PDB file of C-alpha atoms in Angstrom:
ATOM      1  CA  UNK A 879      -0.128   0.034  -0.056  1.00 48.00           C
ATOM      2  CA  UNK A 880       1.128   3.039  -1.197  1.00 53.00           C
ATOM      3  CA  UNK A 881       1.698   6.474   0.938  1.00 49.00           C
ATOM      4  CA  UNK A 882      -1.187   8.310  -1.121  1.00 53.00           C
ATOM      5  CA  UNK A 883      -3.496   4.670  -0.388  1.00 53.00           C
ATOM      6  CA  UNK A 884      -2.650   5.924   2.924  1.00 51.00           C
ATOM      7  CA  UNK A 885      -4.167   9.311   3.214  1.00 55.00           C
ATOM      8  CA  UNK A 886      -6.618  10.860   4.996  1.00 54.00           C
ATOM      9  CA  UNK A 887      -9.931  10.866   3.135  1.00 54.00           C
ATOM     10  CA  UNK A 888      -8.912   7.531   1.188  1.00 53.00           C
ATOM     11  CA  UNK A 889     -10.939   5.473   3.197  1.00 53.00           C
ATOM     12  CA  UNK A 890     -13.961   5.542   0.525  1.00 61.00           C
ATOM     13  CA  UNK A 891     -12.594   4.981  -2.263  1.00 63.00           C
ATOM     14  CA  UNK A 892     -11.557   1.372  -1.119  1.00 74.00           C
ATOM     15  CA  UNK A 893     -14.218   0.001  -3.204  1.00 92.00           C
ATOM     16  CA  UNK A 894     -13.619   2.061  -6.342  1.00 95.00           C
ATOM     17  CA  UNK A 895     -14.895  -0.515  -8.711  1.00 95.00           C
ATOM     18  CA  UNK A 896     -18.165  -0.530  -6.952  1.00 95.00           C
ATOM     19  CA  UNK A 897     -18.197   2.908  -7.255  1.00 96.00           C
ATOM     20  CA  UNK A 898     -17.466   2.376 -11.126  1.00 97.00           C
ATOM     21  CA  UNK A 899     -20.464   0.126 -11.747  1.00 97.00           C
ATOM     22  CA  UNK A 900     -22.327   3.001  -9.805  1.00 97.00           C
ATOM     23  CA  UNK A 901     -21.404   5.720 -11.954  1.00 98.00           C
ATOM     24  CA  UNK A 902     -21.903   3.469 -15.298  1.00 98.00           C
ATOM     25  CA  UNK A 903     -25.380   2.608 -14.013  1.00 98.00           C
ATOM     26  CA  UNK A 904     -26.213   6.237 -13.560  1.00 98.00           C
ATOM     27  CA  UNK A 905     -24.424   7.233 -16.501  1.00 98.00           C
ATOM     28  CA  UNK A 906     -26.493   4.836 -19.048  1.00 98.00           C
ATOM     29  CA  UNK A 907     -30.232   5.129 -17.710  1.00 98.00           C
ATOM     30  CA  UNK A 908     -28.943   9.240 -18.461  1.00 97.00           C
ATOM     31  CA  UNK A 909     -28.341   8.548 -21.641  1.00 97.00           C
ATOM     32  CA  UNK A 910     -31.458   5.655 -22.640  1.00 97.00           C
ATOM     33  CA  UNK A 911     -33.882   8.234 -20.521  1.00 97.00           C
ATOM     34  CA  UNK A 912     -36.064   9.629 -23.490  1.00 95.00           C
ATOM     35  CA  UNK A 913     -33.538   9.182 -26.380  1.00 95.00           C
ATOM     36  CA  UNK A 914     -36.414   9.299 -28.722  1.00 93.00           C
ATOM     37  CA  UNK A 915     -37.265  12.599 -27.407  1.00 92.00           C
ATOM     38  CA  UNK A 916     -36.220  14.261 -30.081  1.00 88.00           C
ATOM     39  CA  UNK A 917     -36.463  13.505 -33.884  1.00 88.00           C
ATOM     40  CA  UNK A 918     -33.823  12.790 -36.268  1.00 88.00           C
ATOM     41  CA  UNK A 919     -31.098  14.806 -36.725  1.00 88.00           C
ATOM     42  CA  UNK A 920     -30.285  15.132 -40.447  1.00 89.00           C
ATOM     43  CA  UNK A 921     -27.231  13.824 -40.034  1.00 87.00           C
ATOM     44  CA  UNK A 922     -29.161  10.785 -38.458  1.00 88.00           C
ATOM     45  CA  UNK A 923     -31.628  10.483 -40.856  1.00 88.00           C
ATOM     46  CA  UNK A 924     -29.590   9.954 -43.849  1.00 87.00           C
ATOM     47  CA  UNK A 925     -27.301   7.144 -42.173  1.00 86.00           C
ATOM     48  CA  UNK A 926     -30.584   5.607 -40.864  1.00 87.00           C
ATOM     49  CA  UNK A 927     -32.100   5.703 -44.282  1.00 88.00           C
ATOM     50  CA  UNK A 928     -28.715   4.169 -45.781  1.00 86.00           C
ATOM     51  CA  UNK A 929     -29.190   1.306 -42.473  1.00 88.00           C
ATOM     52  CA  UNK A 930     -32.790   0.528 -43.746  1.00 90.00           C
ATOM     53  CA  UNK A 931     -31.547   0.282 -47.518  1.00 90.00           C
ATOM     54  CA  UNK A 932     -29.063  -2.214 -46.275  1.00 90.00           C
ATOM     55  CA  UNK A 933     -31.580  -3.845 -44.554  1.00 90.00           C
ATOM     56  CA  UNK A 934     -34.210  -3.928 -47.772  1.00 92.00           C
ATOM     57  CA  UNK A 935     -31.427  -4.856 -50.267  1.00 93.00           C
ATOM     58  CA  UNK A 936     -28.772  -6.618 -48.529  1.00 88.00           C
ATOM     59  CA  UNK A 937     -26.677  -4.672 -50.385  1.00 88.00           C
ATOM     60  CA  UNK A 938     -23.697  -2.302 -48.544  1.00 84.00           C
ATOM     61  CA  UNK A 939     -20.903  -0.444 -49.920  1.00 83.00           C
ATOM     62  CA  UNK A 940     -18.929   2.013 -48.435  1.00 83.00           C
ATOM     63  CA  UNK A 941     -19.207   5.339 -48.827  1.00 79.00           C
ATOM     64  CA  UNK A 942     -17.551   8.513 -46.546  1.00 78.00           C
ATOM     65  CA  UNK A 943     -19.896   9.956 -46.242  1.00 74.00           C
ATOM     66  CA  UNK A 944     -21.833   7.991 -43.905  1.00 72.00           C
ATOM     67  CA  UNK A 945     -19.315   7.864 -41.039  1.00 75.00           C
ATOM     68  CA  UNK A 946     -18.446   4.375 -41.862  1.00 80.00           C
ATOM     69  CA  UNK A 947     -19.442   0.772 -41.330  1.00 86.00           C
ATOM     70  CA  UNK A 948     -19.869   0.225 -37.956  1.00 91.00           C
ATOM     71  CA  UNK A 949     -23.199   1.604 -36.838  1.00 90.00           C
ATOM     72  CA  UNK A 950     -25.018   0.513 -40.946  1.00 88.00           C
ATOM     73  CA  UNK A 951     -24.029  -3.029 -40.240  1.00 89.00           C
ATOM     74  CA  UNK A 952     -24.633  -2.915 -36.402  1.00 94.00           C
ATOM     75  CA  UNK A 953     -28.634  -1.017 -36.876  1.00 92.00           C
ATOM     76  CA  UNK A 954     -29.142  -3.395 -38.881  1.00 91.00           C
ATOM     77  CA  UNK A 955     -29.415  -6.629 -36.348  1.00 94.00           C
ATOM     78  CA  UNK A 956     -30.999  -3.926 -34.091  1.00 96.00           C
ATOM     79  CA  UNK A 957     -33.190  -2.653 -36.457  1.00 94.00           C
ATOM     80  CA  UNK A 958     -34.057  -6.390 -37.167  1.00 94.00           C
ATOM     81  CA  UNK A 959     -34.901  -7.438 -33.550  1.00 97.00           C
ATOM     82  CA  UNK A 960     -36.424  -4.363 -31.877  1.00 97.00           C
ATOM     83  CA  UNK A 961     -37.908  -2.130 -35.317  1.00 95.00           C
ATOM     84  CA  UNK A 962     -36.685   1.297 -37.239  1.00 92.00           C
ATOM     85  CA  UNK A 963     -37.193   4.105 -35.014  1.00 93.00           C
ATOM     86  CA  UNK A 964     -35.591   7.706 -33.409  1.00 93.00           C
ATOM     87  CA  UNK A 965     -34.698   5.253 -29.966  1.00 96.00           C
ATOM     88  CA  UNK A 966     -33.045   2.338 -31.524  1.00 96.00           C
ATOM     89  CA  UNK A 967     -30.523   4.308 -34.280  1.00 94.00           C
ATOM     90  CA  UNK A 968     -29.457   5.729 -30.813  1.00 96.00           C
ATOM     91  CA  UNK A 969     -28.954   2.364 -29.066  1.00 97.00           C
ATOM     92  CA  UNK A 970     -25.521   1.099 -29.666  1.00 97.00           C
ATOM     93  CA  UNK A 971     -24.045   4.507 -29.002  1.00 96.00           C
ATOM     94  CA  UNK A 972     -26.083   4.966 -26.167  1.00 97.00           C
ATOM     95  CA  UNK A 973     -25.280   2.151 -24.477  1.00 98.00           C
ATOM     96  CA  UNK A 974     -21.512   2.493 -25.530  1.00 98.00           C
ATOM     97  CA  UNK A 975     -21.197   6.007 -24.173  1.00 97.00           C
ATOM     98  CA  UNK A 976     -22.730   4.893 -21.081  1.00 98.00           C
ATOM     99  CA  UNK A 977     -20.490   2.094 -20.429  1.00 98.00           C
ATOM    100  CA  UNK A 978     -17.384   4.561 -21.361  1.00 98.00           C
ATOM    101  CA  UNK A 979     -16.981   5.317 -17.873  1.00 98.00           C
ATOM    102  CA  UNK A 980     -15.482   1.587 -16.850  1.00 98.00           C
ATOM    103  CA  UNK A 981     -12.682   1.847 -19.162  1.00 98.00           C
ATOM    104  CA  UNK A 982     -11.370   4.577 -16.100  1.00 98.00           C
ATOM    105  CA  UNK A 983     -10.468   0.861 -14.414  1.00 97.00           C
ATOM    106  CA  UNK A 984      -7.779   0.195 -17.148  1.00 97.00           C
ATOM    107  CA  UNK A 985      -5.651   2.628 -15.843  1.00 97.00           C
ATOM    108  CA  UNK A 986      -6.065   1.838 -12.227  1.00 95.00           C
ATOM    109  CA  UNK A 987      -2.215   1.232 -12.235  1.00 95.00           C
ATOM    110  CA  UNK A 988      -1.169   4.708 -13.831  1.00 96.00           C
ATOM    111  CA  UNK A 989      -3.606   6.763 -11.721  1.00 95.00           C
ATOM    112  CA  UNK A 990      -4.670   6.974  -7.691  1.00 95.00           C
ATOM    113  CA  UNK A 991      -7.937   5.820  -6.907  1.00 95.00           C
ATOM    114  CA  UNK A 992      -9.737   8.691  -6.882  1.00 95.00           C
ATOM    115  CA  UNK A 993      -8.482   9.532  -9.994  1.00 96.00           C
ATOM    116  CA  UNK A 994      -9.780   6.396 -11.687  1.00 97.00           C
ATOM    117  CA  UNK A 995     -13.010   7.913  -9.788  1.00 97.00           C
ATOM    118  CA  UNK A 996     -12.680  10.700 -11.423  1.00 97.00           C
ATOM    119  CA  UNK A 997     -11.837  10.163 -14.848  1.00 98.00           C
ATOM    120  CA  UNK A 998     -14.884   7.904 -15.042  1.00 98.00           C
ATOM    121  CA  UNK A 999     -17.344  11.001 -13.166  1.00 98.00           C
ATOM    122  CA  UNK A1000     -16.093  13.195 -16.454  1.00 98.00           C
ATOM    123  CA  UNK A1001     -17.290  10.093 -19.018  1.00 98.00           C
ATOM    124  CA  UNK A1002     -20.240   9.928 -17.536  1.00 98.00           C
ATOM    125  CA  UNK A1003     -21.349  13.550 -16.852  1.00 97.00           C
ATOM    126  CA  UNK A1004     -18.728  15.679 -19.415  1.00 97.00           C
ATOM    127  CA  UNK A1005     -21.732  17.227 -22.058  1.00 96.00           C
ATOM    128  CA  UNK A1006     -19.785  16.755 -24.961  1.00 95.00           C
ATOM    129  CA  UNK A1007     -19.661  13.270 -24.794  1.00 95.00           C
ATOM    130  CA  UNK A1008     -23.071  12.876 -23.141  1.00 96.00           C
ATOM    131  CA  UNK A1009     -24.660  14.809 -26.251  1.00 94.00           C
ATOM    132  CA  UNK A1010     -22.962  12.868 -28.330  1.00 94.00           C
ATOM    133  CA  UNK A1011     -24.047   9.935 -26.983  1.00 95.00           C
ATOM    134  CA  UNK A1012     -27.299  10.381 -27.359  1.00 94.00           C
ATOM    135  CA  UNK A1013     -26.684  11.043 -31.188  1.00 93.00           C
ATOM    136  CA  UNK A1014     -26.542   8.455 -34.212  1.00 92.00           C
ATOM    137  CA  UNK A1015     -22.760   9.202 -34.584  1.00 89.00           C
ATOM    138  CA  UNK A1016     -19.536   7.370 -34.705  1.00 89.00           C
ATOM    139  CA  UNK A1017     -17.921  10.123 -32.433  1.00 90.00           C
ATOM    140  CA  UNK A1018     -18.288   8.938 -28.801  1.00 94.00           C
ATOM    141  CA  UNK A1019     -17.612   4.593 -30.612  1.00 95.00           C
ATOM    142  CA  UNK A1020     -14.530   6.413 -31.920  1.00 94.00           C
ATOM    143  CA  UNK A1021     -13.306   7.927 -28.579  1.00 95.00           C
ATOM    144  CA  UNK A1022     -14.370   4.987 -26.177  1.00 97.00           C
ATOM    145  CA  UNK A1023     -12.874   2.095 -28.622  1.00 97.00           C
ATOM    146  CA  UNK A1024      -9.902   3.726 -29.537  1.00 97.00           C
ATOM    147  CA  UNK A1025      -9.421   4.896 -25.063  1.00 97.00           C
ATOM    148  CA  UNK A1026     -10.567   1.200 -24.007  1.00 97.00           C
ATOM    149  CA  UNK A1027      -8.125  -0.430 -26.230  1.00 97.00           C
ATOM    150  CA  UNK A1028      -5.432   2.097 -25.450  1.00 97.00           C
ATOM    151  CA  UNK A1029      -5.748   0.794 -21.749  1.00 95.00           C
TER     152      UNK A1029
END
């Protein structure tokens, strides 16, 4: 145990995994709550249309304007299981964004306990990450996958 771990006030951070799970549950619930409240942004609509066309024809080809292949391929499955609507089209980015705070655990050997918890809180409540994890785009997906892969 290091001196930093024995510092006053660190007793509350003994259960970092439990804190991370709690933060992640709150982050997930916040992202999933009223996910379909607003209508699709034109960019979401364009990608959603491409997914529906892919489902109908089975043919897909890469077009850079669609932001890569991940969302069309994953949402084809999501739409076939849960139906196509504003909620389900945003579901994958919302889940990935909500789970993003868990990735802080991968850096536990390089950060103090309080820093791991602070990083998880940052990923849970940072406004730009929060907004884009409720939006069908690849931005949060790329950030979460890259940060997790690095960890």
